[in-house]
XYZ file of C-alpha atoms in Angstrom:
185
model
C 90.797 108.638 132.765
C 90.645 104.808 133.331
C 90.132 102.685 130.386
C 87.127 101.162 132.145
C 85.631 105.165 132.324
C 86.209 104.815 128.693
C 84.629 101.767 127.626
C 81.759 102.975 129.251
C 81.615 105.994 127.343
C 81.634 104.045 124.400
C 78.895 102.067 125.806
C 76.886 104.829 126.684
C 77.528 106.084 122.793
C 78.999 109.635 124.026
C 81.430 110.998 122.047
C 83.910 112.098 124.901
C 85.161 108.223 124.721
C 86.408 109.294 121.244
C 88.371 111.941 123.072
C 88.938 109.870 125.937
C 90.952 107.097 123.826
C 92.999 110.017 121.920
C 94.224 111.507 125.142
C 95.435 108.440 126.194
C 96.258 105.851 123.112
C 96.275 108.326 120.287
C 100.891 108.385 120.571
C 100.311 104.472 121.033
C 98.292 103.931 118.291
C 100.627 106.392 115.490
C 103.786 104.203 117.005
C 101.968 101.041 115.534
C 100.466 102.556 112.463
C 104.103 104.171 112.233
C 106.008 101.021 112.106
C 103.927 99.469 109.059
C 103.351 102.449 106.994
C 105.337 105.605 105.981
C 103.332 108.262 105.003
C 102.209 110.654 107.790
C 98.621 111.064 106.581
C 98.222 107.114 106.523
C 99.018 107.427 110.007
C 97.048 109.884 111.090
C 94.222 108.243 108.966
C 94.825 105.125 110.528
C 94.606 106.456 113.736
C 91.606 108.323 113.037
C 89.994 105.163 111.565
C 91.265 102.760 114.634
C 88.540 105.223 116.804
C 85.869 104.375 114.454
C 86.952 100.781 114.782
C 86.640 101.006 118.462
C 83.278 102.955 118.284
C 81.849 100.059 115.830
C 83.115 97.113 118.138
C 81.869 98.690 121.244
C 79.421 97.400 121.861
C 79.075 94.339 121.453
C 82.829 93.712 122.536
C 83.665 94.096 125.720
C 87.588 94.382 125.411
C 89.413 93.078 128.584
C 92.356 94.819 127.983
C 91.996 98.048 125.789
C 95.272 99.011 124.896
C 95.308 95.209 123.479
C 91.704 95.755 121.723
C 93.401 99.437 120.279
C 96.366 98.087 119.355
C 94.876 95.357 117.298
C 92.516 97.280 115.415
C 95.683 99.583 114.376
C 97.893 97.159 112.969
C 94.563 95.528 111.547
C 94.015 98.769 109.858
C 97.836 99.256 108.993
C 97.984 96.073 107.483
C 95.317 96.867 105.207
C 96.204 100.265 104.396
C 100.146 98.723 103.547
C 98.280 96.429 101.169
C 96.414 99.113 99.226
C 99.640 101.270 99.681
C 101.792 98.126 98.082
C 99.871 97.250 95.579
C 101.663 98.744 92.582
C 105.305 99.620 94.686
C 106.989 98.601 97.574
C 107.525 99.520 101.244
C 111.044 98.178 101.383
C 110.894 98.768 105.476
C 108.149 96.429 106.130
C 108.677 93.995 102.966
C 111.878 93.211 105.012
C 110.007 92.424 108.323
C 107.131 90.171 106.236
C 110.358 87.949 104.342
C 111.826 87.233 107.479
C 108.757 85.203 108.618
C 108.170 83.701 105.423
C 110.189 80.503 105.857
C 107.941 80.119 108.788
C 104.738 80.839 107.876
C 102.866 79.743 104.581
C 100.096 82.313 103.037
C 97.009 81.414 103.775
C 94.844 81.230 99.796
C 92.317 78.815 100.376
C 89.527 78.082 102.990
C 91.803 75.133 104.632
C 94.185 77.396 104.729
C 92.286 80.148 106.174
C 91.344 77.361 109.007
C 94.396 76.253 108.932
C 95.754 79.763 109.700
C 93.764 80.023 113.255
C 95.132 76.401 114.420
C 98.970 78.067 113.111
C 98.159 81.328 115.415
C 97.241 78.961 118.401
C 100.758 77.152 117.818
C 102.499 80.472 117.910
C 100.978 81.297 121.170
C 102.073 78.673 122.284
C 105.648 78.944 121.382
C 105.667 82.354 122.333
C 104.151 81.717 125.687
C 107.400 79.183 126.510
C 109.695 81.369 125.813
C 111.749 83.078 128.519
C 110.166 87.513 128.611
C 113.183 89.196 126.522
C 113.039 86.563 123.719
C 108.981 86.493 123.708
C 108.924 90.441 123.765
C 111.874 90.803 121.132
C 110.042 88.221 118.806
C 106.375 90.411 119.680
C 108.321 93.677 119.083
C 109.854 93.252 115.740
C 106.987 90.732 113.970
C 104.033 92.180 115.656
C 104.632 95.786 116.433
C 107.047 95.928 113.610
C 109.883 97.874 115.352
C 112.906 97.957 113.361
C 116.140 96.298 114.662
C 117.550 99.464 115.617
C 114.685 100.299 117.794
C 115.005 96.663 119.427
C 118.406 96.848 120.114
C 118.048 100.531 122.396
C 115.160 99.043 123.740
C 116.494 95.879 124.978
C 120.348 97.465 125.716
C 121.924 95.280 123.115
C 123.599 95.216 119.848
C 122.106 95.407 116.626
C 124.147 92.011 115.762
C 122.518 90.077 118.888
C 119.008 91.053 118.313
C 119.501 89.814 114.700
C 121.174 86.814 115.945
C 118.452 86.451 118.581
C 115.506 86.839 116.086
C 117.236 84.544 113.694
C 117.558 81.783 116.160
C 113.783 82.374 117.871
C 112.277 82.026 114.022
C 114.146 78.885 113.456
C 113.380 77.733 116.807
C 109.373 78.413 115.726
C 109.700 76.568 112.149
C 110.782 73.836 114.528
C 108.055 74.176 116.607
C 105.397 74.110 114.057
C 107.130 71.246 111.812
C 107.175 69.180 115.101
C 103.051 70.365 115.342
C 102.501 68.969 111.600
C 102.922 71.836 109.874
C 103.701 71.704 106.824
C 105.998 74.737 105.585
C-alpha cells in the first residue's frame, strides 16, 4: 500500500493503518529502535509504541514524508526509553555514539538553552545540507540513526579506519561551523 493509502487510514481512524504501517515500516522502525537500545522487548515495545505515536499525531499532522514522520517518532521513543534504561547503568554502545558529539554540542538545562537548542538544530541543517551526499549521509547514519562504524563502513564500501577518520573530520568541521555561527561550546 502507498503511504498516502495509509495516512488516510489513519485519518479515517481505521485500524488497518495500524497494520498498514507494520507491513511496510515495522523492519524500519526495529533497525532504529535497534541501534539505540539493546534489549529485544524495548524494541519491539518501541515499535509497538511508535504506532500509537503515529495514531495520536494523525490527525492533526499531516506528515509529508512518512517514513521521515515514523522514523522520528522511533528514535524519539528510543531516546527516551535509553534514558529510563540508563538511568542506574550504562549502554556502552550508544554512550560511545552520544561522547563523540559532545565536544560539539552543549546540553541543553535551561530555557535559553532549550531555545537555544532549536537555533543549534537549524545550524546543523545547515551544515549538513553543504556537505557533499556520502559525508552528509555518513554523518546522518552514525549520529542520527546510530549505526555503528562497522555497519557504516559495509554500507558505504570503505574501511572502518576512513569512516572514523571521515566522522572525525565532519564533527570538527561542524564545531567549526557553529563557533563561526556564535556558538559557544
Amino acid at each position: 500500500m502507498e503511504d498516502q493509502g495509509i495516512v488516510r487510514l489513519y485519518l479515517q481512524r481505521s485500524q488497518q493503518a495500524i497494520i498498514e504501517t507494520k507491513n511496510k515500516y515495522g523492519a524500519y522502525c526495529r533497525v532504529i529502535a535497534r541501534n539505540t537500545l539493546s534489549s529485544y522487548s524495548d524494541i519491539e515495545e518501541c515499535e509497538n509504541d511508535t504506532y500509537l505515536g503515529a495514531w495520536n499525531a494523525i490527525p492533526p499532522n499531516m506528515p509529508r514524508k512518512f517514513p521521515v514522520f515514523l522514523g522520528r517518532i522511533t528514535r524519539n521513543i528510543a531516546l527516551d526509553k535509553h534514558g529510563y534504561n540508563t538511568a542506574k547503568k550504562r549502554n556502552r554502545e550508544f554512550e560511545v555514539i552520544l561522547t563523540e558529539l559532545e565536544e560539539c554540542l552543549a546540553s541543553p538545562d535551561t530555557v535559553e538553552t532549550e531555545y537555544e537548542a532549536g537555533e543549534i538544530a537549524n545550524l546543523i541543517n545547515q551544515f549538513l545540507y553543504a556537505l557533499d551526499e556520502q559525508a552528509r549521509n555518513l554523518f546522518i547514519g552514525r549520529y542520527w540513526y546510530s549505526y555503528s562504524i562497522k555497519d557504516l563502513s559495509k554500507r558505504f564500501n570503505m574501511s572502518s579506519s576512513k569512516v572514523k577518520s571521515i566522522l572525525f573530520r565532519l564533527r570538527n568541521k561542524l564545531k567549526v561551523h557553529l563557533e563561526k555561527e556564535g556558538v559557544n561550546l
